[in-house]
PDB file of C-alpha atoms in Angstrom:
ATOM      1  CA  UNK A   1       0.000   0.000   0.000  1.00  0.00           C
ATOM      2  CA  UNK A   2       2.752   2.348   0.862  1.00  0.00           C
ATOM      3  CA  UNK A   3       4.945   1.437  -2.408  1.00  0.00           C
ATOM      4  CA  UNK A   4       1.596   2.451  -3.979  1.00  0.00           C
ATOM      5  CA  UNK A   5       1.209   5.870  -2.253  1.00  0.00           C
ATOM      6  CA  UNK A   6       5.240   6.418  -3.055  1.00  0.00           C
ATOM      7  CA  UNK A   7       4.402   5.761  -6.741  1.00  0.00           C
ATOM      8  CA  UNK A   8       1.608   8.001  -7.169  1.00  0.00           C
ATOM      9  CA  UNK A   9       3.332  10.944  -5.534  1.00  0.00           C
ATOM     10  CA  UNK A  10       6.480  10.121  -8.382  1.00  0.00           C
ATOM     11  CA  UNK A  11       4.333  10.251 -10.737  1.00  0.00           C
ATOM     12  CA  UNK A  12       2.552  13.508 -10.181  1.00  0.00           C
ATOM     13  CA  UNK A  13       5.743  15.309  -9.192  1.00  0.00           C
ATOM     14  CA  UNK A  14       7.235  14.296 -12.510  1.00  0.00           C
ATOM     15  CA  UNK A  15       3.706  15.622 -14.028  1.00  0.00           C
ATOM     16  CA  UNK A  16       4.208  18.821 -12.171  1.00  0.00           C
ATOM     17  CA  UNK A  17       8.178  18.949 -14.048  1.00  0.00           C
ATOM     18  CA  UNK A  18       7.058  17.880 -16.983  1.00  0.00           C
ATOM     19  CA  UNK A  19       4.663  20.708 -17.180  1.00  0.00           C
ATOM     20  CA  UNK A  20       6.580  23.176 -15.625  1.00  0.00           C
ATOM     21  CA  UNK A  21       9.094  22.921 -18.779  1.00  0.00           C
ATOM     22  CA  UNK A  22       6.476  22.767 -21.110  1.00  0.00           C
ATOM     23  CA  UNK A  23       7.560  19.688 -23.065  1.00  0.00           C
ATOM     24  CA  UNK A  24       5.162  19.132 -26.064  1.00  0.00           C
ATOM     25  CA  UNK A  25       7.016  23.018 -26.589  1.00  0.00           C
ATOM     26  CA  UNK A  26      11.035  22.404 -26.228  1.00  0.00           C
ATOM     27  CA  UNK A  27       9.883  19.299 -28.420  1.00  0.00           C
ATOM     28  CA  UNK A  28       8.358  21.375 -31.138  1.00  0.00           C
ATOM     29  CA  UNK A  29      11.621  23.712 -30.955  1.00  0.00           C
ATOM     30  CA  UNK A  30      13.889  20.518 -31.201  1.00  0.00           C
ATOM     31  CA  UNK A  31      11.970  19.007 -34.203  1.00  0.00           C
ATOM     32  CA  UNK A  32      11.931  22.525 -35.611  1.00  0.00           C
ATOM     33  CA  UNK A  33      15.780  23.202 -35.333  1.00  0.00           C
ATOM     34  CA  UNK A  34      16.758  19.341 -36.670  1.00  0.00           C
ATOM     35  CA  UNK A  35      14.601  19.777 -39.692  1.00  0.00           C
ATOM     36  CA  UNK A  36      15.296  23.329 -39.978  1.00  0.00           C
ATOM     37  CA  UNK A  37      19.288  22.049 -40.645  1.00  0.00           C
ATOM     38  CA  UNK A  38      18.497  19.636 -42.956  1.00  0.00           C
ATOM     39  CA  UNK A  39      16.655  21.042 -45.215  1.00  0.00           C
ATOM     40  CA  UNK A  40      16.559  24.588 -45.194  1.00  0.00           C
ATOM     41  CA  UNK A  41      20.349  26.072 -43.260  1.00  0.00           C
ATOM     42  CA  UNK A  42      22.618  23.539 -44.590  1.00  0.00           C
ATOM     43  CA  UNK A  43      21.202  22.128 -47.496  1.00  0.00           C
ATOM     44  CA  UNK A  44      24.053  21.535 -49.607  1.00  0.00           C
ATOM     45  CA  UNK A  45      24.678  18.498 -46.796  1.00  0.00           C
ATOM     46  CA  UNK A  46      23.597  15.052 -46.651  1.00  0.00           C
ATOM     47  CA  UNK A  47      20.691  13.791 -44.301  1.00  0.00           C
ATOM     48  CA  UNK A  48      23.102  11.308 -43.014  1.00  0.00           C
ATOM     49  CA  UNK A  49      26.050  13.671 -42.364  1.00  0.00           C
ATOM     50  CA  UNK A  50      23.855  16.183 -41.064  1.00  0.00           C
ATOM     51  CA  UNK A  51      22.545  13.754 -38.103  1.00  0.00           C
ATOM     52  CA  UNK A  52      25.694  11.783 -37.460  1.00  0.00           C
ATOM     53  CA  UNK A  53      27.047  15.091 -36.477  1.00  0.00           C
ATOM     54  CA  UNK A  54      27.353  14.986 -32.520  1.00  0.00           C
ATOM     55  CA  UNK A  55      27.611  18.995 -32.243  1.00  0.00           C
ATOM     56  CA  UNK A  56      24.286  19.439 -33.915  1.00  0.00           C
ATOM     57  CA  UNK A  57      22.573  17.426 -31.384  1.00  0.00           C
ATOM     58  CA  UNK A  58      24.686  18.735 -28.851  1.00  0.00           C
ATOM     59  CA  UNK A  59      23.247  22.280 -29.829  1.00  0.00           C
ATOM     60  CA  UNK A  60      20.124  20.746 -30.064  1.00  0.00           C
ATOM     61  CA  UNK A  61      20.620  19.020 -26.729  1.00  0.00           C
ATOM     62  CA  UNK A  62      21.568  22.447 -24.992  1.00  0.00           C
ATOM     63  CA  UNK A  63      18.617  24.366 -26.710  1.00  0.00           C
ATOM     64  CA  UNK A  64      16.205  22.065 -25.171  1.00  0.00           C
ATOM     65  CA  UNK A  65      18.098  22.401 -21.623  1.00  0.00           C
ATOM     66  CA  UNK A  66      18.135  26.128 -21.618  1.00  0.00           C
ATOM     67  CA  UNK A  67      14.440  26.476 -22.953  1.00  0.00           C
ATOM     68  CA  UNK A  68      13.105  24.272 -20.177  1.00  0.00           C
ATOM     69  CA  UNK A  69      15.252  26.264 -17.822  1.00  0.00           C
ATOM     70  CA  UNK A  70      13.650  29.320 -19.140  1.00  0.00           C
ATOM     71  CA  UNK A  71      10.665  28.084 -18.501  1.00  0.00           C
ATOM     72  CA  UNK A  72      10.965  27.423 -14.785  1.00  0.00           C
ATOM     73  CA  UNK A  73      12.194  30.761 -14.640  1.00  0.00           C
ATOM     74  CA  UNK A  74       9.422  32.023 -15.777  1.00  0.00           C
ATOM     75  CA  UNK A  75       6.799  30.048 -13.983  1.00  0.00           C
ATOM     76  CA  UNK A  76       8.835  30.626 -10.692  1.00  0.00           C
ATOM     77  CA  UNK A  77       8.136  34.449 -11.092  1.00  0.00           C
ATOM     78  CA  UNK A  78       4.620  34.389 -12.549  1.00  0.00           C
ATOM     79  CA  UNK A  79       3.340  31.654  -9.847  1.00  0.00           C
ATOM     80  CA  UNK A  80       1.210  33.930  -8.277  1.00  0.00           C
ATOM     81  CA  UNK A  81      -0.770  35.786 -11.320  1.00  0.00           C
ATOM     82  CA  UNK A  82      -1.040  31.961 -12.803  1.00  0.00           C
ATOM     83  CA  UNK A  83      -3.101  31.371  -9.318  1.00  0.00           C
ATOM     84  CA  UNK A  84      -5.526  33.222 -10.437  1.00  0.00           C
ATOM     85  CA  UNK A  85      -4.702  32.709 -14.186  1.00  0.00           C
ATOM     86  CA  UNK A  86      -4.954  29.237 -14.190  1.00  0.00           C
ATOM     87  CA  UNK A  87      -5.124  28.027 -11.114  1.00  0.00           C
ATOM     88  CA  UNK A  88      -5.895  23.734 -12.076  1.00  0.00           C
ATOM     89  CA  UNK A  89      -2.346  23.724 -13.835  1.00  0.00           C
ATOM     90  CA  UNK A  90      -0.610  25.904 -11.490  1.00  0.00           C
ATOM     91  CA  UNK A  91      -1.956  23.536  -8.609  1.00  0.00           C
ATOM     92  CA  UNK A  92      -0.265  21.168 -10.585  1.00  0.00           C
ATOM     93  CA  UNK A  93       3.181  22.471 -11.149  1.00  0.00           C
ATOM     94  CA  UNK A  94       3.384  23.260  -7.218  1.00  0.00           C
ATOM     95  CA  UNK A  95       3.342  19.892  -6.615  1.00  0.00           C
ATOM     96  CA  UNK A  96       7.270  19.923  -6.759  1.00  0.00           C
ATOM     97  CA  UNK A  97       8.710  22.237  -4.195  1.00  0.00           C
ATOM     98  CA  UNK A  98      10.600  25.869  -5.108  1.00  0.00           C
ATOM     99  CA  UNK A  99      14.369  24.114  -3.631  1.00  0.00           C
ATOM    100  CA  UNK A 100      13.458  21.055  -6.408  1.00  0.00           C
ATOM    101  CA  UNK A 101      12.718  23.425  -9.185  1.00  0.00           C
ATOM    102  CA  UNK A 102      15.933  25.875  -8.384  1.00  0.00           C
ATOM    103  CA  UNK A 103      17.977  22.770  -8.408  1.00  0.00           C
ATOM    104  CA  UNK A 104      16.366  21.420 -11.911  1.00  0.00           C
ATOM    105  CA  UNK A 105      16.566  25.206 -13.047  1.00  0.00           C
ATOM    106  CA  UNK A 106      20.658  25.515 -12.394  1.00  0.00           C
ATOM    107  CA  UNK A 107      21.125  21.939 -13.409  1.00  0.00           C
ATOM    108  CA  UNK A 108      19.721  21.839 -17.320  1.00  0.00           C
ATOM    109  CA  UNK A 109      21.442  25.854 -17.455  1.00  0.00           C
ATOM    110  CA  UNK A 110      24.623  23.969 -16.242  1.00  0.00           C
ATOM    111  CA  UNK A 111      23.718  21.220 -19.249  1.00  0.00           C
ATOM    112  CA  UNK A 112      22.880  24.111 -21.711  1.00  0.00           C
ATOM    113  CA  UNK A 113      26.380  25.453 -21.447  1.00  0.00           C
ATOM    114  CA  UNK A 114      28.645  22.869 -21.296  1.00  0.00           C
ATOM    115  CA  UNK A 115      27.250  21.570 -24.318  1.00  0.00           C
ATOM    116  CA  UNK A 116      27.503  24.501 -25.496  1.00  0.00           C
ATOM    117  CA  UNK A 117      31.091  25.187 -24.816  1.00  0.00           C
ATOM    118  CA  UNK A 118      32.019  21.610 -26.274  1.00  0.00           C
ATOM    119  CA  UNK A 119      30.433  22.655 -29.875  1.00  0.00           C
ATOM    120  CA  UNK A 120      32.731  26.109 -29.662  1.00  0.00           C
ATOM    121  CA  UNK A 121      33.417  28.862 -27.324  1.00  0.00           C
ATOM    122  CA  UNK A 122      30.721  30.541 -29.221  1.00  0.00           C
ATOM    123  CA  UNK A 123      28.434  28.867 -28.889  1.00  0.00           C
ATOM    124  CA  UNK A 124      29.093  28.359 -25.155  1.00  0.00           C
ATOM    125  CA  UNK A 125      28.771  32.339 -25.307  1.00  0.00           C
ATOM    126  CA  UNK A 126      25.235  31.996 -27.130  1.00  0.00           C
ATOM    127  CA  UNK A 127      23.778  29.754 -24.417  1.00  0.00           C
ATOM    128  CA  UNK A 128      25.367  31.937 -21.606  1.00  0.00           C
ATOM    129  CA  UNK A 129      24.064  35.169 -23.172  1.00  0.00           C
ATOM    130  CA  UNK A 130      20.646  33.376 -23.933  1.00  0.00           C
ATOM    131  CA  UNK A 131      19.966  31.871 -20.252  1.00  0.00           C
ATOM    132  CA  UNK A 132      20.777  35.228 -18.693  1.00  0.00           C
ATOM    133  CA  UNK A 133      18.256  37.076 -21.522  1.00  0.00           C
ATOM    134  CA  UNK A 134      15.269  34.608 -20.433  1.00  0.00           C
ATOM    135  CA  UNK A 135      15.755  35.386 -16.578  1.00  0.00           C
ATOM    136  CA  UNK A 136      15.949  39.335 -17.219  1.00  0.00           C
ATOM    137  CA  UNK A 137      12.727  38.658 -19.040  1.00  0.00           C
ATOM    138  CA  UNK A 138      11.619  36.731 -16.194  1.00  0.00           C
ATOM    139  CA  UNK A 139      12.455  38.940 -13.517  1.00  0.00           C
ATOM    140  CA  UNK A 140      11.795  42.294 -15.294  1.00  0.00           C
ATOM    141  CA  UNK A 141      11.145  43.176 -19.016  1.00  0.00           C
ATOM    142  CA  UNK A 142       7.892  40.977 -19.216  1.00  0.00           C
ATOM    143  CA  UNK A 143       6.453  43.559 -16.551  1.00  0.00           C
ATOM    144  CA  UNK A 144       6.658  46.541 -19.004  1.00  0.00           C
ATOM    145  CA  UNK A 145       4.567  47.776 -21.685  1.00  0.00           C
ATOM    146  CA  UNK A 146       5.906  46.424 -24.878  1.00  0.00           C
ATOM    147  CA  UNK A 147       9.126  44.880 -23.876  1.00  0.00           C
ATOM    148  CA  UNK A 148       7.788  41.888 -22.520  1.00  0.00           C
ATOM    149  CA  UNK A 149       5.663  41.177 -25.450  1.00  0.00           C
ATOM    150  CA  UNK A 150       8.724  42.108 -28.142  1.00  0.00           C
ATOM    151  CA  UNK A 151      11.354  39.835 -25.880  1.00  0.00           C
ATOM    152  CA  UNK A 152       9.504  37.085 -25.763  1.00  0.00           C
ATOM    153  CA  UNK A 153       8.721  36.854 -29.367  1.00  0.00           C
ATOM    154  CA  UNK A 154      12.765  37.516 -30.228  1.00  0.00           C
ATOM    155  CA  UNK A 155      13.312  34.346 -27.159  1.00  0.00           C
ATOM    156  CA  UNK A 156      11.092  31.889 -29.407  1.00  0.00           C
ATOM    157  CA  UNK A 157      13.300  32.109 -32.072  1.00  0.00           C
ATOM    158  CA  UNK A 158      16.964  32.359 -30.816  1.00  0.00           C
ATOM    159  CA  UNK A 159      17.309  29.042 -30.524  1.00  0.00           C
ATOM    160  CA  UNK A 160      17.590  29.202 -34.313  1.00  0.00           C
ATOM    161  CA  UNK A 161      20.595  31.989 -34.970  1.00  0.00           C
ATOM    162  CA  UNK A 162      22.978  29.134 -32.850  1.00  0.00           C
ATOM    163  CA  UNK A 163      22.451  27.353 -36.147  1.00  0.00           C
ATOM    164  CA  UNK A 164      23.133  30.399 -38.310  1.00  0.00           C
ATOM    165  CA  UNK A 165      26.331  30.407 -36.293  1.00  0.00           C
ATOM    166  CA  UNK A 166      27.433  26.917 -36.330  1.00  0.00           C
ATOM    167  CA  UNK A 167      26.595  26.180 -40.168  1.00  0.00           C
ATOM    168  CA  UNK A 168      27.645  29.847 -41.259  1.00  0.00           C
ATOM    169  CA  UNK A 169      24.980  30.239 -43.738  1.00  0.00           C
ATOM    170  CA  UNK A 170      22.269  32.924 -43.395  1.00  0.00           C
ATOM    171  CA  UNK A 171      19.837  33.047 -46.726  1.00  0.00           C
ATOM    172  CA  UNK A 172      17.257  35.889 -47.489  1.00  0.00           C
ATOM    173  CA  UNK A 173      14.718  32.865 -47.545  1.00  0.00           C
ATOM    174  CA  UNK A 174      15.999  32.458 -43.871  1.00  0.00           C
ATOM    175  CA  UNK A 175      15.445  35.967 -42.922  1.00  0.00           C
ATOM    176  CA  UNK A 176      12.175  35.985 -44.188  1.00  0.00           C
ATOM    177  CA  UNK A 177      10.830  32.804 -42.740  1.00  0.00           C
ATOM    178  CA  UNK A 178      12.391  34.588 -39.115  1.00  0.00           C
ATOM    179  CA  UNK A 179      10.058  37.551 -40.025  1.00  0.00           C
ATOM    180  CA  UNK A 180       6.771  36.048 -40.258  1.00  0.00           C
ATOM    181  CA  UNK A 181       7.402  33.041 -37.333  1.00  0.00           C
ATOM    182  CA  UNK A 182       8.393  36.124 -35.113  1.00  0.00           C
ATOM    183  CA  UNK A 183       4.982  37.979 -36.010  1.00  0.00           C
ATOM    184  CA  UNK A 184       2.779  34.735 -35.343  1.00  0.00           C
ATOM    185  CA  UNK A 185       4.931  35.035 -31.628  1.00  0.00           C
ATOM    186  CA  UNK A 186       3.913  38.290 -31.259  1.00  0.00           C
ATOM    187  CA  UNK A 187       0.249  37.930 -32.289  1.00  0.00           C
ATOM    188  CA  UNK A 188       0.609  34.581 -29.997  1.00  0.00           C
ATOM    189  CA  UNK A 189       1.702  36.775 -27.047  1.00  0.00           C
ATOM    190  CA  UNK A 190      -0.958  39.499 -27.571  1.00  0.00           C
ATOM    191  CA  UNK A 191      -3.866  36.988 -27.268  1.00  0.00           C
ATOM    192  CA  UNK A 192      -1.954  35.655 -23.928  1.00  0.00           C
ATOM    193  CA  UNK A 193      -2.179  38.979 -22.274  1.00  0.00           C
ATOM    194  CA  UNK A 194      -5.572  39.504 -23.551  1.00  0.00           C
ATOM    195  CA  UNK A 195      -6.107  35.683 -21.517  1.00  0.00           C
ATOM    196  CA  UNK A 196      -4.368  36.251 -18.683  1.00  0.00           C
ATOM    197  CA  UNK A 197      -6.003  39.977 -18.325  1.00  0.00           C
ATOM    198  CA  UNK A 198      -7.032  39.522 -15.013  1.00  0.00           C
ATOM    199  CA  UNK A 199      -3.959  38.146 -13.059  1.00  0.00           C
ATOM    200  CA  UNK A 200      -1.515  40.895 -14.825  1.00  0.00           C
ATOM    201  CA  UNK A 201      -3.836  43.432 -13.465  1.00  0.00           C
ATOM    202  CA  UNK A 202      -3.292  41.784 -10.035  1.00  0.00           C
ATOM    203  CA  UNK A 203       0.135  41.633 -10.215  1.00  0.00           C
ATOM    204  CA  UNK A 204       0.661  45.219 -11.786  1.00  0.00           C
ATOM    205  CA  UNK A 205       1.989  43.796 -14.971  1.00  0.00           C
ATOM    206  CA  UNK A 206       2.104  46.187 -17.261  1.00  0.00           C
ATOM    207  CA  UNK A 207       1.070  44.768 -20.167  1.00  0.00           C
ATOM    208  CA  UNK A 208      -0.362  46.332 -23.557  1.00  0.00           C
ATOM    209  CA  UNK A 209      -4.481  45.045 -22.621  1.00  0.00           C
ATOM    210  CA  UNK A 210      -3.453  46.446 -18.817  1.00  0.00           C
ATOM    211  CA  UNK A 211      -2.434  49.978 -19.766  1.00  0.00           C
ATOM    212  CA  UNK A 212      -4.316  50.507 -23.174  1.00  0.00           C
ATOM    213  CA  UNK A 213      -7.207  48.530 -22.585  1.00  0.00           C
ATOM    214  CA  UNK A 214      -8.565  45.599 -24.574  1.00  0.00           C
ATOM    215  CA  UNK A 215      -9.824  47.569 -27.745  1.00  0.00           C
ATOM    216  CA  UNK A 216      -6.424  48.567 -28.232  1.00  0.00           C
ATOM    217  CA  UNK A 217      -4.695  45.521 -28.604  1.00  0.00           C
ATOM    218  CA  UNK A 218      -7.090  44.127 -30.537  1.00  0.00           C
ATOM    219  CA  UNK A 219      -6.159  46.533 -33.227  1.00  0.00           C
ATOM    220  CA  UNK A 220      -2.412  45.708 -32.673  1.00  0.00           C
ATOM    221  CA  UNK A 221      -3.585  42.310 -33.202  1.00  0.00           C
ATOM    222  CA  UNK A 222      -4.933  43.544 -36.477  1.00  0.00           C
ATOM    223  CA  UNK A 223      -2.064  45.672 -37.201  1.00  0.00           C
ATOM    224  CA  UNK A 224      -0.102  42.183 -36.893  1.00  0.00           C
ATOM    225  CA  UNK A 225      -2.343  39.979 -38.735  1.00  0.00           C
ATOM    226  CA  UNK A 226      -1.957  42.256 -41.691  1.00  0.00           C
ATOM    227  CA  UNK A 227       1.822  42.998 -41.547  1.00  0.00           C
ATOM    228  CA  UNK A 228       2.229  38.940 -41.185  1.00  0.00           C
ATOM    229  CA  UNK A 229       0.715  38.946 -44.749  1.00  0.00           C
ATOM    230  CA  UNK A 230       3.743  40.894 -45.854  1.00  0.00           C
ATOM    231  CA  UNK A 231       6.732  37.862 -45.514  1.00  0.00           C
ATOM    232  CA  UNK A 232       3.283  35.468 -46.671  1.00  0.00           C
ATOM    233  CA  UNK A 233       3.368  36.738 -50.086  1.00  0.00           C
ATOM    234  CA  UNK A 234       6.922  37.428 -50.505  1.00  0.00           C
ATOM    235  CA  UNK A 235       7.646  33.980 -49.843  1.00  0.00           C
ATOM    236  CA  UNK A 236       5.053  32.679 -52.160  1.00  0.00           C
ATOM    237  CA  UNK A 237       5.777  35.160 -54.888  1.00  0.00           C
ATOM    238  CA  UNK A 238       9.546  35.574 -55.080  1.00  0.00           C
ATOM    239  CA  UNK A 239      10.998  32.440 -53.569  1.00  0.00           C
ATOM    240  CA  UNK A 240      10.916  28.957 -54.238  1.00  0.00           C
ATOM    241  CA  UNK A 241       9.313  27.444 -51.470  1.00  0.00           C
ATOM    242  CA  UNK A 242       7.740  24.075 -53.195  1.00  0.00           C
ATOM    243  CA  UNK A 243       4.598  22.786 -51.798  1.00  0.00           C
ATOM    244  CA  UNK A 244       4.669  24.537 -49.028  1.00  0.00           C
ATOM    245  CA  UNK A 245       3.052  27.747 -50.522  1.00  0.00           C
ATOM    246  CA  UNK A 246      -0.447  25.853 -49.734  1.00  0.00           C
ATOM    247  CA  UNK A 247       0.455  25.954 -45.992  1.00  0.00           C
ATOM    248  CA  UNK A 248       1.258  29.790 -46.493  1.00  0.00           C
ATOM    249  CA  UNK A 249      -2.125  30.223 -48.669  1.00  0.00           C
ATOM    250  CA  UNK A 250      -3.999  28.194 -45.705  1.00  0.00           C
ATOM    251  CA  UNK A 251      -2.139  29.911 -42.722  1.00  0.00           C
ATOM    252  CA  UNK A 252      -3.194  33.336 -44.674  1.00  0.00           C
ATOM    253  CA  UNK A 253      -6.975  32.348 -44.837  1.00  0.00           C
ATOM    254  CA  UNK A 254      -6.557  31.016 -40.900  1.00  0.00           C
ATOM    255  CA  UNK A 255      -5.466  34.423 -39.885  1.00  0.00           C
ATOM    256  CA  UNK A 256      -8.052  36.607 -41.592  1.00  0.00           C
ATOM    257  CA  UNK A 257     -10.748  34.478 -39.967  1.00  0.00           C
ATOM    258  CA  UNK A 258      -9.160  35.222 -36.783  1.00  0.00           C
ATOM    259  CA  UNK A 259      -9.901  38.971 -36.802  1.00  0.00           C
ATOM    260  CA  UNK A 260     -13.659  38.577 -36.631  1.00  0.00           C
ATOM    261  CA  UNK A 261     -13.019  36.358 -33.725  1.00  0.00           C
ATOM    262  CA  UNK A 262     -11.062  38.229 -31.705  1.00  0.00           C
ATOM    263  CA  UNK A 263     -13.487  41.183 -32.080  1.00  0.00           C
ATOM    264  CA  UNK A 264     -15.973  39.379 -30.721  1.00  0.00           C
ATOM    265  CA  UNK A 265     -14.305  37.950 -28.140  1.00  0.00           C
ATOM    266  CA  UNK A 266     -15.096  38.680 -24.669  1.00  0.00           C
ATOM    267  CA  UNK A 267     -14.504  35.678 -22.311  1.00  0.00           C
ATOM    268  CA  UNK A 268     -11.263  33.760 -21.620  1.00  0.00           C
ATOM    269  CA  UNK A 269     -12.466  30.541 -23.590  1.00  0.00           C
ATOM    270  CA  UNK A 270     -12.591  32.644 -26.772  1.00  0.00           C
ATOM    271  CA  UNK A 271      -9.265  33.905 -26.445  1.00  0.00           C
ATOM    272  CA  UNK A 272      -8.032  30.361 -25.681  1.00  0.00           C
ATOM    273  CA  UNK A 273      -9.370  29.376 -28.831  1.00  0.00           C
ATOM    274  CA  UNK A 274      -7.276  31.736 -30.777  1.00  0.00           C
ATOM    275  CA  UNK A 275      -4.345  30.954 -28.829  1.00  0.00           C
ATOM    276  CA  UNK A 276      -4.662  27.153 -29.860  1.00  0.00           C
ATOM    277  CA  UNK A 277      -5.166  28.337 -33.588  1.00  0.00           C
ATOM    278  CA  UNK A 278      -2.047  30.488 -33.394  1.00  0.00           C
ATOM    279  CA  UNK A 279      -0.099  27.714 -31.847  1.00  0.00           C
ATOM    280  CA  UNK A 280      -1.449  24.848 -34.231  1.00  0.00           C
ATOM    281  CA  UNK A 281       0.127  27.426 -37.218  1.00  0.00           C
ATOM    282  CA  UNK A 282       3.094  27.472 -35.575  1.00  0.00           C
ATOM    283  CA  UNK A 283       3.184  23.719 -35.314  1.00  0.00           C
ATOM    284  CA  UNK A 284       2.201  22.620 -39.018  1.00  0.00           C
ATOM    285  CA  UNK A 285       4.698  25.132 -39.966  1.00  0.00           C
ATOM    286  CA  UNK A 286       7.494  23.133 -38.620  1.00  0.00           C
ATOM    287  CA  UNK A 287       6.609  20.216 -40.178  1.00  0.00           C
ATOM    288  CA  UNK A 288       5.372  21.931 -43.190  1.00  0.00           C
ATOM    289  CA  UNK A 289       9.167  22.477 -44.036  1.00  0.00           C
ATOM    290  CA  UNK A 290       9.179  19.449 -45.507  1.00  0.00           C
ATOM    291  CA  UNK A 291       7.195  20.625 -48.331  1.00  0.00           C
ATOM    292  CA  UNK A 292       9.597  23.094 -49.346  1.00  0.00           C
ATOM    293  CA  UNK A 293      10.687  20.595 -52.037  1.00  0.00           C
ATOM    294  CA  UNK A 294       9.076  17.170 -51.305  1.00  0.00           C
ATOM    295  CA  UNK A 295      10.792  15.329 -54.526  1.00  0.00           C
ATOM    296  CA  UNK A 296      13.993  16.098 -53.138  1.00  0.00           C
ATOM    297  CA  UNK A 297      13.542  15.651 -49.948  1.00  0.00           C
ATOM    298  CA  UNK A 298      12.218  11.773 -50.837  1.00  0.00           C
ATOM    299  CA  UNK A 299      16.033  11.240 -52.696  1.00  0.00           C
ATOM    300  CA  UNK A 300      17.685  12.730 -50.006  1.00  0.00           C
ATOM    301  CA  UNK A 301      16.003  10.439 -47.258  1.00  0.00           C
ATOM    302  CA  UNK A 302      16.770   7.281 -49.273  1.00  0.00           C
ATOM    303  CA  UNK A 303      20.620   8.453 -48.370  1.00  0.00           C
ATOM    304  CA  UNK A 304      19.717   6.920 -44.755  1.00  0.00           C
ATOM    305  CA  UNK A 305      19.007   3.621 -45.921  1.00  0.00           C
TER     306      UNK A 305
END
């Protein structure tokens, strides 16, 4: 009976972890950066040399380890406006206690950059410079009016200039792609303060629904849907992107519906919807690179076997 009573507490204090670093999210970045080198930042490279190379996954590796600690970070600070945020999940998370979580928190930071520092110095550099960004976020920037929201958009998609740096290619493709994934973010991050409205007004967060009111940032949500169409079209129109100008042609449709939706929405449920739409995009879209040129991708894979 006791053994019993032993398990079940393991196994909702590695819940609790597991949801504190968001897994099903440093996944989705891990997926995004392995098939992001093969077939878009190093393509002049072999499947097979690209994965039996031990720094990539040790970037990988240390991407994963410095996301989840950014995470924790983050959750550690914001524990109290998720109370009243989301209080089921947050209930949750406390099951493991504040020491555990500082522990797990300097321990996959510690991972992050030693793996880091085995790849190159630089890269050792990156992850230092990265885990210190995501606890200044943490600790202050997400509290003020715009910063928070512009930070944590640029945060979701560091992980990928490590790659820039190790491979030492940078296409305008590349740059492109970066410009409308880091407009979905922000979009993504708009809707979450519109969500979590009433525990940043608790906490004195200052963020843009908290000091301009909700009107306003529905129109910077418009203002965003609109601009994302920008890198949408230039994508489909001047580059050669393969099959995977239906996802942009889809994603474009997705977004316009969105507007009327968010107009109208009122309650927290509505806003969650979004949210889930706006992550689902982001989703497809990493495995959507696959479809930049599905014929060659097919040869290439055959080089595993």
């Amino acid at each position: 009976m006791k053994t019993k009573s032993n398990f079940k507490t393991f196994l909702v204090k590695a819940l609790s972890l597991f949801s504190s670093v968001r897994l099903y999210n440093v996944t989705i970045v891990a997926i995004a950066q392995l098939l992001a080198a093969i077939f878009i930042i190093a393509p002049e490279l072999t499947v097979k040399t690209i994965l039996l190379d031990y720094r990539l996954w040790l970037i990988i590796i240390a991407s994963s380890a410095a996301i989840a600690g950014g995470y924790i970070i983050n959750n550690f600070y914001d524990r109290e406006k998720d109370l009243i945020n989301r209080p089921q999940k947050t209930l949750l998370e406390n099951k493991v206690s504040r020491s555990t979580l500082w522990s797990v928190y300097f321990t996959v930071n510690g991972i992050a950059f030693v793996l880091g520092s085995i790849v190159s110095w630089r890269a050792g550099l990156f992850f230092a410079f990265y885990i210190f960004a995501m606890w200044l976020y943490s600790h202050k920037l997400k509290r003020i009016l715009f910063a928070g929201n512009l930070m944590a958009a640029l945060l979701a998609v560091t992980p990928f200039f490590v790659l820039f740096m190790y491979y030492k290619n940078f296409y305008p493709v590349i740059l492109v792609h970066g410009g409308f994934l880091f407009l979905i973010l922000g979009m993504r991050e708009l809707v979450k303060d519109l969500e979590n409205l009433r525990g940043d007004l608790a906490q004195n967060y200052r963020t843009i629904p908290v000091v301009l009111g909700e009107k306003v940032s529905k129109q910077f949500y418009t203002f965003l849907t609109l601009l994302t169409i920008i890198p949408i079209a230039v994508l489909i129109q001047f580059f050669d992107i393969g099959f995977m100008k239906y996802y942009f042609a889809l994603i474009a449709g997705a977004l316009l519906v969105c507007l009327p939706l968010i107009w109208s929405s009122r309650r927290k449920r509505e806003y969650l919807l979004i949210h889930f739409i706006l992550k689902m995009i982001i989703a497809v879209g990493v495995f959507s690179i696959l479809l930049i040129d599905l014929p060659v991708i097919l040869e290439r894979l055959k080089t595993l076997i």
